[in-house]
Structures are given as structure tokens and as C-alpha cells.
mmCIF file of C-alpha atoms in Angstrom:
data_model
loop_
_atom_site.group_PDB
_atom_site.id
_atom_site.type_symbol
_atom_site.label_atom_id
_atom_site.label_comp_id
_atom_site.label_asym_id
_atom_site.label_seq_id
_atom_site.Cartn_x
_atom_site.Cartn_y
_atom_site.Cartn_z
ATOM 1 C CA UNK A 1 -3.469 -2.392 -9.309
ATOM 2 C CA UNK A 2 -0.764 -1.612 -6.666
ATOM 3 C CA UNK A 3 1.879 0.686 -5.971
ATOM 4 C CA UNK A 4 5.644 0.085 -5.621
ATOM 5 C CA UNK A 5 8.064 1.626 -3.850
ATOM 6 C CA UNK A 6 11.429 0.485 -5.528
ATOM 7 C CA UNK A 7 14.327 0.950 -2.854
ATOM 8 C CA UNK A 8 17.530 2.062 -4.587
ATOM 9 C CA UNK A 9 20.593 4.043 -5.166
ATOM 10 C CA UNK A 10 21.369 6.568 -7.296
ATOM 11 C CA UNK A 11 23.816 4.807 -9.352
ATOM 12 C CA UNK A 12 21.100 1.830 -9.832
ATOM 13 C CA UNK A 13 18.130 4.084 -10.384
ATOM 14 C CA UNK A 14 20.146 5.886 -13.156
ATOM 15 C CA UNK A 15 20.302 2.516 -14.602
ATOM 16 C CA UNK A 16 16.587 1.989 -14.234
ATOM 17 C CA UNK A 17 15.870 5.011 -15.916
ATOM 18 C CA UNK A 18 17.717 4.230 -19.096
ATOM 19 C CA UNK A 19 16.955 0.490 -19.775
ATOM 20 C CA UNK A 20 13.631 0.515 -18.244
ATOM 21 C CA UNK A 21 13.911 -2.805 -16.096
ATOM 22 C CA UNK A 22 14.564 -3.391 -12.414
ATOM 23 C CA UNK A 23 15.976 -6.051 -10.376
ATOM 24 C CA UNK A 24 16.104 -7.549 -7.266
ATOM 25 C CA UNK A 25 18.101 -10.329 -4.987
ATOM 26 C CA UNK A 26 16.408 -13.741 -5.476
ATOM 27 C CA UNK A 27 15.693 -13.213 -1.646
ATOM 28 C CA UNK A 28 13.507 -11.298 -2.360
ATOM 29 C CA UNK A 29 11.453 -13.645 -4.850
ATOM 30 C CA UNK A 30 8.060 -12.887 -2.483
ATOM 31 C CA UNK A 31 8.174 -9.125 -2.983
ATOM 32 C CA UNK A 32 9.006 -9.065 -6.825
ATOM 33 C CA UNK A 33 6.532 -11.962 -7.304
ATOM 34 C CA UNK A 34 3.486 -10.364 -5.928
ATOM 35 C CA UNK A 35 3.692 -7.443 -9.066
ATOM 36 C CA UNK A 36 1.643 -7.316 -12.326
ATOM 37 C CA UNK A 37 2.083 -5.854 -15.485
ATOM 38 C CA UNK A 38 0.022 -2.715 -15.428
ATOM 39 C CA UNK A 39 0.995 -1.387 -11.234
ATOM 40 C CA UNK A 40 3.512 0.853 -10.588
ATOM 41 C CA UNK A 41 6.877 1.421 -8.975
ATOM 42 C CA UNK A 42 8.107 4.728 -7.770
ATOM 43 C CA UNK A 43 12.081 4.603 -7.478
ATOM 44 C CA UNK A 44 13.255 5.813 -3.854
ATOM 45 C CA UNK A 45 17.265 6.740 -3.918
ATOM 46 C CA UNK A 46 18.677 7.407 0.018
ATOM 47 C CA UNK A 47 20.605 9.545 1.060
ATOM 48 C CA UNK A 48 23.667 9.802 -0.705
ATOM 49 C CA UNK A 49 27.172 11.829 1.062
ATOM 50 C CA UNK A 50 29.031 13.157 -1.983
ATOM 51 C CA UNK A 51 31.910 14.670 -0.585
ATOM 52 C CA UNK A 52 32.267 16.439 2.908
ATOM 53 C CA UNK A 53 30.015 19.621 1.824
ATOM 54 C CA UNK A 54 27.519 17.836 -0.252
ATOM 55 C CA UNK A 55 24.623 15.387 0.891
ATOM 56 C CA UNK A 56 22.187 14.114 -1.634
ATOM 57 C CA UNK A 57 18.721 13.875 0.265
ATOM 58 C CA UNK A 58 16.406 10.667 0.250
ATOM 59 C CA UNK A 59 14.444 11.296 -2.914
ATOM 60 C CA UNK A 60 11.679 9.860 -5.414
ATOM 61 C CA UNK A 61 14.062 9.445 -9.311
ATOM 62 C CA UNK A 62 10.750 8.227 -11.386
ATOM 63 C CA UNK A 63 7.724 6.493 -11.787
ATOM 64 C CA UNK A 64 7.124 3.464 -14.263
ATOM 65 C CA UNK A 65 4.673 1.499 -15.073
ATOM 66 C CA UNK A 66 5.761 -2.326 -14.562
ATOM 67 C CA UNK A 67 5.684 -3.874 -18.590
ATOM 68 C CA UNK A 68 6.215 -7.495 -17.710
ATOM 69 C CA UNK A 69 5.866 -10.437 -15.530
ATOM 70 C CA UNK A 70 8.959 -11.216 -13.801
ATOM 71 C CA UNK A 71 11.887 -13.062 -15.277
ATOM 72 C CA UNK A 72 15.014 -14.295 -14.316
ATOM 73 C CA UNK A 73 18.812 -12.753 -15.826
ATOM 74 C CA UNK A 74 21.931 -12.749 -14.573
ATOM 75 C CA UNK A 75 23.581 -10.616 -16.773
ATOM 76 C CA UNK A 76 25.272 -7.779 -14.926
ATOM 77 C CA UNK A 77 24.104 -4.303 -15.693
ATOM 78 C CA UNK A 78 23.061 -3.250 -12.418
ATOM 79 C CA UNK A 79 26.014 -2.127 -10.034
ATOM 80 C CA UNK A 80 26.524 -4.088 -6.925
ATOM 81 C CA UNK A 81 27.178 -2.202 -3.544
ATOM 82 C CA UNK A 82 29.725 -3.409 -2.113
ATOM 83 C CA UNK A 83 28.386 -5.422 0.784
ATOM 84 C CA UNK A 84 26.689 -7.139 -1.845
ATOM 85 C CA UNK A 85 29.517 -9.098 -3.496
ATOM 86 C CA UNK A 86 28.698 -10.468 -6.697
ATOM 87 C CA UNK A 87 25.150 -10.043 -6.717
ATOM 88 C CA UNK A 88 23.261 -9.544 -10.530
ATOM 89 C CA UNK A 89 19.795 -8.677 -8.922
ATOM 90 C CA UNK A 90 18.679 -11.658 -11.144
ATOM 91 C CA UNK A 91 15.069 -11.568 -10.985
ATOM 92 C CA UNK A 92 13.739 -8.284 -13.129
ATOM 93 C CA UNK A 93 11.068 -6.557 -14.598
ATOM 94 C CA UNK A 94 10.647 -4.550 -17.634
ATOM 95 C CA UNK A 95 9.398 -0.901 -16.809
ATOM 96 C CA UNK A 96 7.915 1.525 -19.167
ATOM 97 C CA UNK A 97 8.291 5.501 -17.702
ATOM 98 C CA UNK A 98 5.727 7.774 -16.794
ATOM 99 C CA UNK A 99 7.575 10.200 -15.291
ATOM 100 C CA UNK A 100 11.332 11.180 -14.646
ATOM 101 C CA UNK A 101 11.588 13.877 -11.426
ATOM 102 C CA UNK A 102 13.972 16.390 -12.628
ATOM 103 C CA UNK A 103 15.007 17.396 -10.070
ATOM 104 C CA UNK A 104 14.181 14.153 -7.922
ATOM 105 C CA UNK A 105 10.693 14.989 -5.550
ATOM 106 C CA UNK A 106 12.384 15.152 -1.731
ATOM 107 C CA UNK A 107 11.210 12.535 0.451
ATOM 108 C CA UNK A 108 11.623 14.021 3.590
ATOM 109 C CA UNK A 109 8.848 16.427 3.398
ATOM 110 C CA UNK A 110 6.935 13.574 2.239
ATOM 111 C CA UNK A 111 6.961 12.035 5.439
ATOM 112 C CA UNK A 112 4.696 13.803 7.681
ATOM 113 C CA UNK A 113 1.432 12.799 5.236
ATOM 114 C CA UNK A 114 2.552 9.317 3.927
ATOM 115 C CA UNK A 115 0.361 6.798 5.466
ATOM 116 C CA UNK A 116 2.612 4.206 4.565
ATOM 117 C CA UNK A 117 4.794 5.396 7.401
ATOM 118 C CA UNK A 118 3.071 5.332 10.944
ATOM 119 C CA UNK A 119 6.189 5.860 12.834
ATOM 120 C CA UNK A 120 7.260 9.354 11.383
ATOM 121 C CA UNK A 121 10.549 9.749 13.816
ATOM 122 C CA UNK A 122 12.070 6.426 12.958
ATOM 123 C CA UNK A 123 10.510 6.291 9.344
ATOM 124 C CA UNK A 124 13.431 5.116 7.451
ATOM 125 C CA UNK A 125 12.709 1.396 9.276
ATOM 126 C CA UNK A 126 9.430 1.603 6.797
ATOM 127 C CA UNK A 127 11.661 1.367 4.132
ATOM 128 C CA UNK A 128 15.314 -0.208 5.424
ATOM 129 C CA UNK A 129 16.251 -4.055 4.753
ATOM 130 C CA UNK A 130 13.938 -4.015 1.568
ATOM 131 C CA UNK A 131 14.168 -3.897 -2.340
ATOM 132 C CA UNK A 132 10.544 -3.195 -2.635
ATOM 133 C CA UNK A 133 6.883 -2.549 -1.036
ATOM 134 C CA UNK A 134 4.025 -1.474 -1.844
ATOM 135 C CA UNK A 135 2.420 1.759 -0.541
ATOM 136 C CA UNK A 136 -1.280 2.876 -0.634
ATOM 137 C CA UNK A 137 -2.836 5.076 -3.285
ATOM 138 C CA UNK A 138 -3.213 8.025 -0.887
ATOM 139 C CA UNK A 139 0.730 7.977 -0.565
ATOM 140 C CA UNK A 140 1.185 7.321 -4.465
ATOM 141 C CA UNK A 141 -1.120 10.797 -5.650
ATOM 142 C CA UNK A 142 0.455 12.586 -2.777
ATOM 143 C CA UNK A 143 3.841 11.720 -4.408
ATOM 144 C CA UNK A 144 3.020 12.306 -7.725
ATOM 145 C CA UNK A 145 1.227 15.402 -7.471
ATOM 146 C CA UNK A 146 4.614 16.881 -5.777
ATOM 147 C CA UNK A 147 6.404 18.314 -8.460
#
């Protein structure tokens, strides 16, 4: 069994959260491909600016265990940043929840005892450029043990 780390935004991990499936960018057909039914994926939302008083901070939303092999979709129920254009994160995976985080678990003080992350000044390039990876079971207790 492995661990995911799902990288996301709030707006999209909401959406995870409510119809239990995630998707990705077909580029990324290697990461999504490599899961099984029965791992898990822990949802990681960055940092989000609200307005010019409020900051959201890098956090963990859930954890789910995957349900399915993956499948393609293109119907469009994630929103797409921007930057994206019209992408439908076609390639999916139904999710059932083990846990929501209310209130999300802060990643930040994560950081100095993830082992995932061996460069703990510029950590964020552990995570940056992907939709997914997995991390090691150390890192996955440590995070769900942090309630």
C-alpha cells in the first residue's frame, strides 16, 4: 500500500471532499497510474491570500482511501485555475473518506519531521510542479496523528 499526497487548492479539494473522486492532467498519466484501490491520498491545499489581511496557510483538507482504478472523464466538475485553460483533470479516481481535518492540519509545522522533505528551507520544491506523490509511512502517521 502507498501513500498519496494529492496537490490542490482549496476550491478543488472542497470538491474532492463532496464527490469523493480526484483528478489529474493527462500529463500526469505516470503519477495517477502507479495508485491502487486500497492506498491513500492525503489532500495538500497551498497557501491561499484571501484578501490583504487574511492568508490561508499550506494545509492537509482530508484523507481518503483511493476506491477505484483509474478512469478517464471529461466532464467538468473540477475548477480550472486559470493558467490552466480548459483543462477537465480527465483522468480520476473514486475516493472513499477517512477523515475530513476540521480545521485543516497546518503543514508548516509539519515540515521539520517529514522525511519526505530533505531540503526543509526550500521544501515547497518537494511538492511544486506536481498533482501527486507519494510520501513514506513515517510522514503519513505523523500527519494523521496531528489533529
Amino acid at each position: 500500500m502507498e501513500h498519496w499526497l494529492a496537490i490542490s487548492n482549496r476550491d478543488n479539494a472542497e470538491i474532492v471532499m463532496k464527490r469523493h473522486i480526484w483528478g489529474v492532467p493527462k500529463r500526469f498519466v505516470n503519477q495517477i497510474g502507479r495508485t491502487k484501490p486500497g492506498d491513500t491520498l492525503l489532500v495538500y491545499v497551498g497557501q491561499q491570500v484571501v484578501d490583504k489581511d487574511t492568508t490561508l496557510p499550506p494545509a492537509i483538507t482530508g484523507c481518503f482511501e483511493i476506491a477505484s482504478g483509474v478512469y478517464e472523464d471529461t466532464s467538468k466538475i473540477f475548477i480550472t485555475p486559470p493558467k490552466l485553460g480548459d483543462e477537465t483533470f480527465p483522468l480520476r479516481i473514486k475516493l472513499r473518506s477517512i477523515r475530513l481535518f476540521d480545521p485543516p492540519v497546518e503543514f508548516k509545522p509539519l515540515i521539520p519531521k517529514l522525511a519526505f522533505i530533505t531540503n526543509k528551507t526550500q521544501w515547497s520544491g518537494h511538492i511544486g510542479g506536481q498533482a501527486m506523490r507519494t510520501i513514506p509511512e513515517e510522514d503519513y502517521r505523523l500527519i494523521m496523528n496531528r489533529e
